[in-house]
Short mmCIF file of C-alpha atoms in Angstrom, two decimals:
data_model
loop_
_atom_site.label_atom_id
_atom_site.label_comp_id
_atom_site.label_asym_id
_atom_site.label_seq_id
_atom_site.Cartn_x
_atom_site.Cartn_y
_atom_site.Cartn_z
CA MET O 189 47.55 0.46 65.58
CA ALA O 190 47.67 0.79 61.97
CA SER O 191 48.04 3.73 60.29
CA MET O 192 45.61 5.87 58.64
CA THR O 193 46.53 7.48 55.41
CA THR O 194 44.33 11.06 54.90
CA ALA O 195 43.90 13.20 52.41
CA ASP O 196 41.71 16.99 52.83
CA LEU O 197 40.66 18.02 49.12
CA GLU O 198 38.61 21.54 48.72
CA LEU O 199 37.51 22.57 45.58
CA VAL O 200 39.90 26.16 44.38
CA GLU O 201 37.68 26.89 41.17
CA HIS O 202 35.78 24.98 38.27
CA MET O 203 37.24 21.13 38.81
CA ARG O 204 41.01 22.32 40.46
CA PHE O 205 41.40 20.81 44.13
CA ALA O 206 43.97 21.71 46.18
CA ALA O 207 44.76 18.49 48.28
CA HIS O 208 46.39 18.67 52.09
CA THR O 209 47.79 14.97 53.13
CA GLY O 210 47.71 13.49 57.01
CA SER O 211 51.48 13.84 56.19
CA GLY O 212 51.46 17.91 56.46
CA HIS O 213 51.92 18.61 52.36
CA ALA O 214 50.08 19.93 49.76
CA PHE O 215 49.56 19.98 46.31
CA GLU O 216 46.76 20.81 43.34
CA ILE O 217 45.06 18.28 41.19
CA ASP O 218 43.35 19.60 37.85
CA THR O 219 41.64 18.21 34.73
CA GLN O 220 41.80 19.17 31.10
CA ALA O 221 40.13 22.09 29.54
CA GLU O 222 37.85 19.27 27.72
CA SER O 223 36.50 18.17 31.36
CA GLY O 224 35.90 21.48 32.48
CA GLY O 225 39.44 21.88 34.00
CA ASP O 226 41.80 24.47 33.82
CA ASP O 227 44.79 22.64 33.10
CA ALA O 228 46.04 24.30 36.27
CA ALA O 229 47.92 20.72 37.89
CA ALA O 230 48.60 17.05 37.69
CA ARG O 231 45.50 15.21 36.19
CA PRO O 232 44.18 12.91 38.87
CA VAL O 233 45.39 10.13 37.08
CA GLU O 234 48.63 11.45 36.83
CA HIS O 235 48.96 11.48 40.18
CA VAL O 236 48.34 7.47 40.47
CA LEU O 237 50.73 7.23 37.65
CA ALA O 238 53.68 8.75 39.03
CA ALA O 239 52.68 7.27 43.28
CA ALA O 240 53.15 3.84 41.59
CA GLY O 241 56.33 4.85 40.02
CA ALA O 242 57.71 6.04 42.95
CA CYS O 243 56.39 3.61 45.15
CA MET O 244 58.45 0.70 43.25
CA ALA O 245 61.83 3.33 43.04
CA MET O 246 61.69 4.21 46.51
CA ASP O 247 61.46 0.10 47.65
CA ALA O 248 64.38 -0.26 45.34
CA LEU O 249 66.68 2.85 46.25
CA SER O 250 65.86 1.45 50.09
CA ILE O 251 66.80 -2.24 48.89
CA LEU O 252 69.76 -1.40 46.76
CA ARG O 253 71.24 0.82 49.39
CA LYS O 254 71.39 -2.17 51.89
CA MET O 255 72.60 -4.61 49.94
CA ARG O 256 75.81 -1.10 49.66
CA GLN O 257 75.44 -0.65 46.08
CA GLU O 258 75.98 3.02 45.11
CA ILE O 259 73.54 5.11 43.35
CA ALA O 260 74.83 7.97 41.29
CA GLY O 261 71.39 8.21 39.92
CA TYR O 262 67.47 6.80 39.37
CA SER O 263 64.67 8.10 36.94
CA VAL O 264 61.85 6.97 35.96
CA HIS O 265 59.73 7.04 32.67
CA LEU O 266 56.14 5.40 32.56
CA GLU O 267 53.57 5.08 29.97
CA ALA O 268 49.98 3.67 30.78
CA PRO O 269 47.37 3.47 27.49
CA ARG O 270 44.17 4.56 28.28
CA ALA O 271 40.45 1.82 27.75
CA GLU O 272 38.68 4.11 25.11
CA GLN O 273 35.29 3.28 26.35
CA HIS O 274 34.55 4.55 29.95
CA PRO O 275 36.20 4.49 33.16
CA ARG O 276 38.90 4.74 30.97
CA VAL O 277 41.30 2.91 33.09
CA PHE O 278 44.53 1.90 32.41
CA THR O 279 44.68 -0.05 30.17
CA SER O 280 48.86 -1.49 31.13
CA ILE O 281 51.18 0.35 32.89
CA THR O 282 54.56 -0.07 31.62
CA MET O 283 57.84 1.99 33.33
CA THR O 284 61.37 1.62 32.67
CA HIS O 285 63.98 2.42 35.64
CA ARG O 286 67.00 4.05 34.75
CA VAL O 287 69.85 3.72 37.50
CA ARG O 288 73.43 4.29 37.43
CA GLY O 289 76.46 3.90 40.03
CA ARG O 290 79.81 2.82 40.10
CA GLY O 291 79.87 -0.78 40.55
CA LEU O 292 76.11 -1.30 40.23
CA ALA O 293 75.33 -4.40 39.19
CA ALA O 294 71.88 -4.68 37.35
CA ALA O 295 70.67 -8.47 38.81
CA ASN O 296 70.35 -6.68 42.03
CA VAL O 297 68.44 -4.01 40.79
CA ALA O 298 66.21 -6.27 38.95
CA ARG O 299 66.02 -8.39 42.31
CA ALA O 300 65.17 -5.12 44.56
CA LEU O 301 62.34 -4.33 41.80
CA GLN O 302 61.10 -7.63 42.13
CA LEU O 303 60.84 -8.12 45.71
CA SER O 304 58.98 -4.49 45.31
CA MET O 305 56.62 -5.93 43.05
CA SER O 306 56.09 -9.35 45.07
CA ARG O 307 56.31 -7.80 48.28
CA TYR O 308 56.75 -4.13 49.35
CA CYS O 309 54.91 -1.64 47.02
CA PRO O 310 51.15 -0.98 48.26
CA VAL O 311 50.35 1.12 44.83
CA HIS O 312 51.38 -1.85 42.87
CA ALA O 313 49.98 -4.32 44.84
CA MET O 314 46.56 -2.68 44.65
CA LEU O 315 46.76 -1.92 40.99
CA HIS O 316 48.36 -4.72 39.30
CA GLY O 317 44.90 -6.75 40.08
CA SER O 318 43.23 -4.78 37.69
CA VAL O 319 46.25 -3.30 35.24
CA PRO O 320 48.67 -5.14 33.72
CA PHE O 321 52.40 -4.07 34.91
CA THR O 322 55.82 -4.34 32.62
CA VAL O 323 58.87 -3.41 34.42
CA ARG O 324 62.08 -2.70 32.95
CA TYR O 325 65.48 -1.69 33.78
CA ASP O 326 68.02 0.18 32.62
CA VAL O 327 70.93 -0.02 34.37
CA THR O 328 74.36 1.74 33.79
CA ASP O 329 77.57 0.98 35.78
CA GLU O 330 79.63 3.84 35.81
CA ALA O 331 82.77 2.22 36.75
CA ASP O 332 82.79 0.38 33.17
CA GLY O 333 80.49 2.14 31.16
CA GLY O 334 78.40 -0.83 31.03
CA ARG O 335 75.01 -1.01 30.31
CA THR O 336 72.49 -3.56 30.67
CA THR O 337 68.40 -4.08 30.28
CA GLY O 338 65.71 -6.18 31.11
CA GLU O 339 62.44 -6.90 32.33
CA VAL O 340 61.77 -7.83 35.66
CA ARG O 341 59.78 -11.05 36.43
CA VAL O 342 58.05 -11.77 39.11
CA GLU O 343 57.71 -15.41 40.20
CA GLY O 344 54.38 -16.96 39.83
CA GLU O 345 53.09 -14.61 37.56
CA GLU O 346 53.16 -14.98 33.89
CA PRO O 347 55.29 -12.47 32.29
CA ALA O 348 52.78 -9.28 30.61
CA GLY O 349 51.34 -9.50 27.36
CA VAL O 350 51.20 -13.63 26.91
CA PRO O 351 47.48 -14.12 27.26
CA MET E 98 43.75 6.14 19.33
CA ALA E 99 43.86 5.76 22.56
CA SER E 100 45.21 7.97 24.81
CA MET E 101 48.55 7.81 26.77
CA THR E 102 48.93 8.63 30.56
CA THR E 103 52.91 9.36 30.88
CA ALA E 104 54.72 10.76 34.13
CA ASP E 105 59.01 10.77 34.39
CA LEU E 106 60.53 10.69 37.80
CA GLU E 107 63.92 12.38 39.03
CA LEU E 108 65.47 11.09 41.66
CA VAL E 109 66.42 14.88 43.79
CA GLU E 110 68.05 13.40 46.92
CA HIS E 111 67.60 10.29 49.90
CA MET E 112 64.38 9.27 48.54
CA ARG E 113 62.77 12.55 46.96
CA PHE E 114 61.37 12.60 43.14
CA ALA E 115 60.67 15.06 41.53
CA ALA E 116 57.70 14.14 39.06
CA HIS E 117 57.25 15.88 35.46
CA THR E 118 53.60 14.58 34.14
CA GLY E 119 52.56 14.06 30.91
CA SER E 120 49.48 17.14 30.90
CA GLY E 121 53.25 19.52 31.79
CA HIS E 122 52.90 19.71 35.51
CA ALA E 123 55.31 18.89 38.00
CA PHE E 124 55.22 18.02 41.76
CA GLU E 125 56.62 16.21 44.24
CA ILE E 126 56.57 12.47 46.18
CA ASP E 127 58.82 12.17 49.31
CA THR E 128 58.74 9.44 52.03
CA GLN E 129 59.13 10.07 55.87
CA ALA E 130 62.59 9.50 58.23
CA GLU E 131 62.05 6.33 59.11
CA SER E 132 61.73 5.34 55.31
CA GLY E 133 64.78 7.34 54.45
CA GLY E 134 63.18 10.22 53.08
CA ASP E 135 63.20 13.86 53.85
CA ASP E 136 59.87 14.38 54.64
CA ALA E 137 59.68 17.23 51.75
CA ALA E 138 56.38 15.90 50.30
CA ALA E 139 53.53 13.79 50.29
CA ARG E 140 54.03 10.35 49.46
CA PRO E 141 52.95 8.04 47.06
CA VAL E 142 49.86 6.25 49.00
CA GLU E 143 48.74 10.06 49.64
CA HIS E 144 48.91 10.91 46.14
CA VAL E 145 46.78 7.85 44.94
CA LEU E 146 44.58 8.82 48.22
CA ALA E 147 44.42 12.20 47.20
CA ALA E 148 43.54 10.98 42.78
CA ALA E 149 40.58 8.76 44.22
CA GLY E 150 38.67 11.82 46.20
CA ALA E 151 39.91 14.55 43.18
CA CYS E 152 38.65 11.90 40.46
CA MET E 153 35.56 11.45 42.32
CA ALA E 154 34.61 15.12 42.63
CA MET E 155 35.75 16.21 39.43
CA ASP E 156 32.72 13.72 37.94
CA ALA E 157 30.04 14.43 40.47
CA LEU E 158 30.91 18.17 39.77
CA SER E 159 30.57 17.91 36.11
CA ILE E 160 27.17 15.70 36.36
CA LEU E 161 25.95 18.25 39.23
CA ARG E 162 26.17 21.03 36.40
CA LYS E 163 25.04 19.88 33.69
CA MET E 164 22.12 19.05 36.09
CA ARG E 165 21.72 22.54 36.61
CA GLN E 166 22.70 22.59 39.93
CA GLU E 167 24.85 25.68 41.84
CA ILE E 168 27.37 24.21 43.83
CA ALA E 169 28.78 26.76 46.10
CA GLY E 170 31.41 24.45 48.02
CA TYR E 171 33.16 21.42 47.67
CA SER E 172 35.20 19.32 49.66
CA VAL E 173 36.18 15.84 50.48
CA HIS E 174 37.73 14.18 53.53
CA LEU E 175 39.25 11.00 52.68
CA GLU E 176 40.94 7.95 55.26
CA ALA E 177 42.38 4.80 54.14
CA PRO E 178 43.53 2.32 56.85
CA ARG E 179 46.69 0.67 56.05
CA ALA E 180 47.32 -3.05 56.38
CA GLU E 181 50.00 -3.87 58.77
CA GLN E 182 51.93 -6.48 56.66
CA HIS E 183 53.65 -5.66 54.07
CA PRO E 184 52.77 -4.73 51.11
CA ARG E 185 50.62 -2.56 53.56
CA VAL E 186 47.74 -1.85 50.98
CA PHE E 187 44.86 0.44 52.46
CA THR E 188 42.51 -2.23 53.87
CA SER E 189 39.12 0.16 52.84
CA ILE E 190 39.00 4.04 51.39
CA THR E 191 36.37 6.18 53.05
CA MET E 192 35.66 9.51 52.03
CA THR E 193 33.02 12.15 52.53
CA HIS E 194 32.19 14.47 49.73
CA ARG E 195 30.60 17.61 51.43
CA VAL E 196 28.43 19.63 48.83
CA ARG E 197 27.21 23.44 49.38
CA GLY E 198 24.82 25.14 47.24
CA ARG E 199 21.60 26.88 46.56
CA GLY E 200 18.88 24.64 45.68
CA LEU E 201 21.12 22.33 46.25
CA ALA E 202 19.34 18.34 46.13
CA ALA E 203 21.15 16.05 47.96
CA ALA E 204 19.55 12.66 45.65
CA ASN E 205 21.34 14.46 43.04
CA VAL E 206 24.19 14.52 44.77
CA ALA E 207 24.03 11.00 45.31
CA ARG E 208 23.21 10.16 41.77
CA ALA E 209 26.13 12.14 40.81
CA LEU E 210 28.77 9.91 43.15
CA GLN E 211 26.89 6.95 42.23
CA LEU E 212 27.39 7.57 38.33
CA SER E 213 31.34 8.14 39.16
CA MET E 214 31.10 4.78 40.82
CA SER E 215 29.72 2.32 38.31
CA ARG E 216 31.06 4.28 34.75
CA TYR E 217 32.98 7.03 35.48
CA CYS E 218 35.69 7.42 37.33
CA PRO E 219 38.71 5.58 36.24
CA VAL E 220 40.49 5.75 39.98
CA HIS E 221 37.97 4.07 41.37
CA ALA E 222 37.16 1.22 38.60
CA MET E 223 41.13 0.80 39.23
CA LEU E 224 41.48 0.24 43.04
CA HIS E 225 37.72 -1.01 43.89
CA GLY E 226 38.56 -4.69 43.06
CA SER E 227 40.85 -4.53 45.84
CA VAL E 228 40.39 -2.48 48.17
CA PRO E 229 36.50 -1.31 49.36
CA PHE E 230 35.29 1.48 48.83
CA THR E 231 32.04 3.55 51.64
CA VAL E 232 30.99 7.26 49.95
CA ARG E 233 29.38 9.27 51.89
CA TYR E 234 28.04 12.62 50.70
CA ASP E 235 26.83 15.69 53.37
CA VAL E 236 25.06 18.37 50.96
CA THR E 237 23.81 21.71 52.34
CA ASP E 238 21.36 23.46 50.66
CA GLU E 239 22.40 27.37 51.15
CA ALA E 240 18.59 28.47 50.33
CA ASP E 241 16.98 27.10 53.33
CA GLY E 242 20.38 25.57 55.07
CA GLY E 243 19.10 21.86 55.05
CA ARG E 244 21.53 19.04 56.15
CA THR E 245 21.17 15.75 54.71
CA THR E 246 23.48 12.96 54.64
CA GLY E 247 24.01 9.55 53.26
CA GLU E 248 26.02 6.85 51.94
CA VAL E 249 25.75 6.09 48.46
CA ARG E 250 24.40 3.04 47.09
CA VAL E 251 25.80 1.22 43.70
CA GLU E 252 23.39 -0.81 42.13
CA GLY E 253 24.56 -4.77 42.34
CA GLU E 254 27.24 -4.03 44.09
CA GLU E 255 27.22 -5.10 48.71
CA PRO E 256 27.36 -2.33 51.27
CA ALA E 257 30.77 -1.94 52.06
CA GLY E 258 30.93 -3.46 55.30
CA VAL E 259 28.61 -6.61 55.12
CA PRO E 260 30.67 -10.08 54.28
#
């Protein structure tokens, strides 16, 4: 049987909603004062953006651990400009995965992120038809302090920015 | 200048990430034990699903308040089956907006949700090309206890479920 993702939202006040998810966890979602909110919690689009980064980072961690790579630190910075006209979609998503580990090979990080984009990450799969993704890595091998940066290419897709 | 949505993620432990968003708010994202997580916070796809519901509910509240409709309660239930094959995308999103208010007209709730879907909600706009949405309303007028349910239709789009 296919599994089901569920969530329930309840209005707290003004624009602020309490979310309870099927996995048993809770968080709040709000918006800025100009939109009638109280700025008490992250915006809907921020949850989407963070979920895109976390989904891909979890895939990469899972794949890197299977490759027996030791991960000492993992962070992701995400930026998404918004269209000026409604519905003010993200016009692109650019993310940089910063990964540290002893003996960590940048090629393995690139390969793990490529697999996430081409095969595993549902958030990327649901968004990338409407929003172009640019995915970068910045890998530090703590054994020798060497640092390697690059951009992930997915086979069969044009790099972002190419018309 | 176009505004920018940003987020930063930092690995806490195993698969659990702390998210800090550009608006200054924080939350955590985790996954289930079978995927190497600690089940300490909601999943990435749950954040996406809740964001879709909250985005549309905030639009509807804004529009209904401009219509001078008094809202006494607003909740949303969301369900999204997942594909069995990777990347395990949502095969559909079904949501029911339950709205209560004195003198509240169901036609206004339906119109507000229709405007959100056709014009205002960025989360819907970014997802609906890859995931079919079914949006229902369940409106209670607290003046007379009357209850009206229905499904929102967006002009120019086929209703969900029609091949």
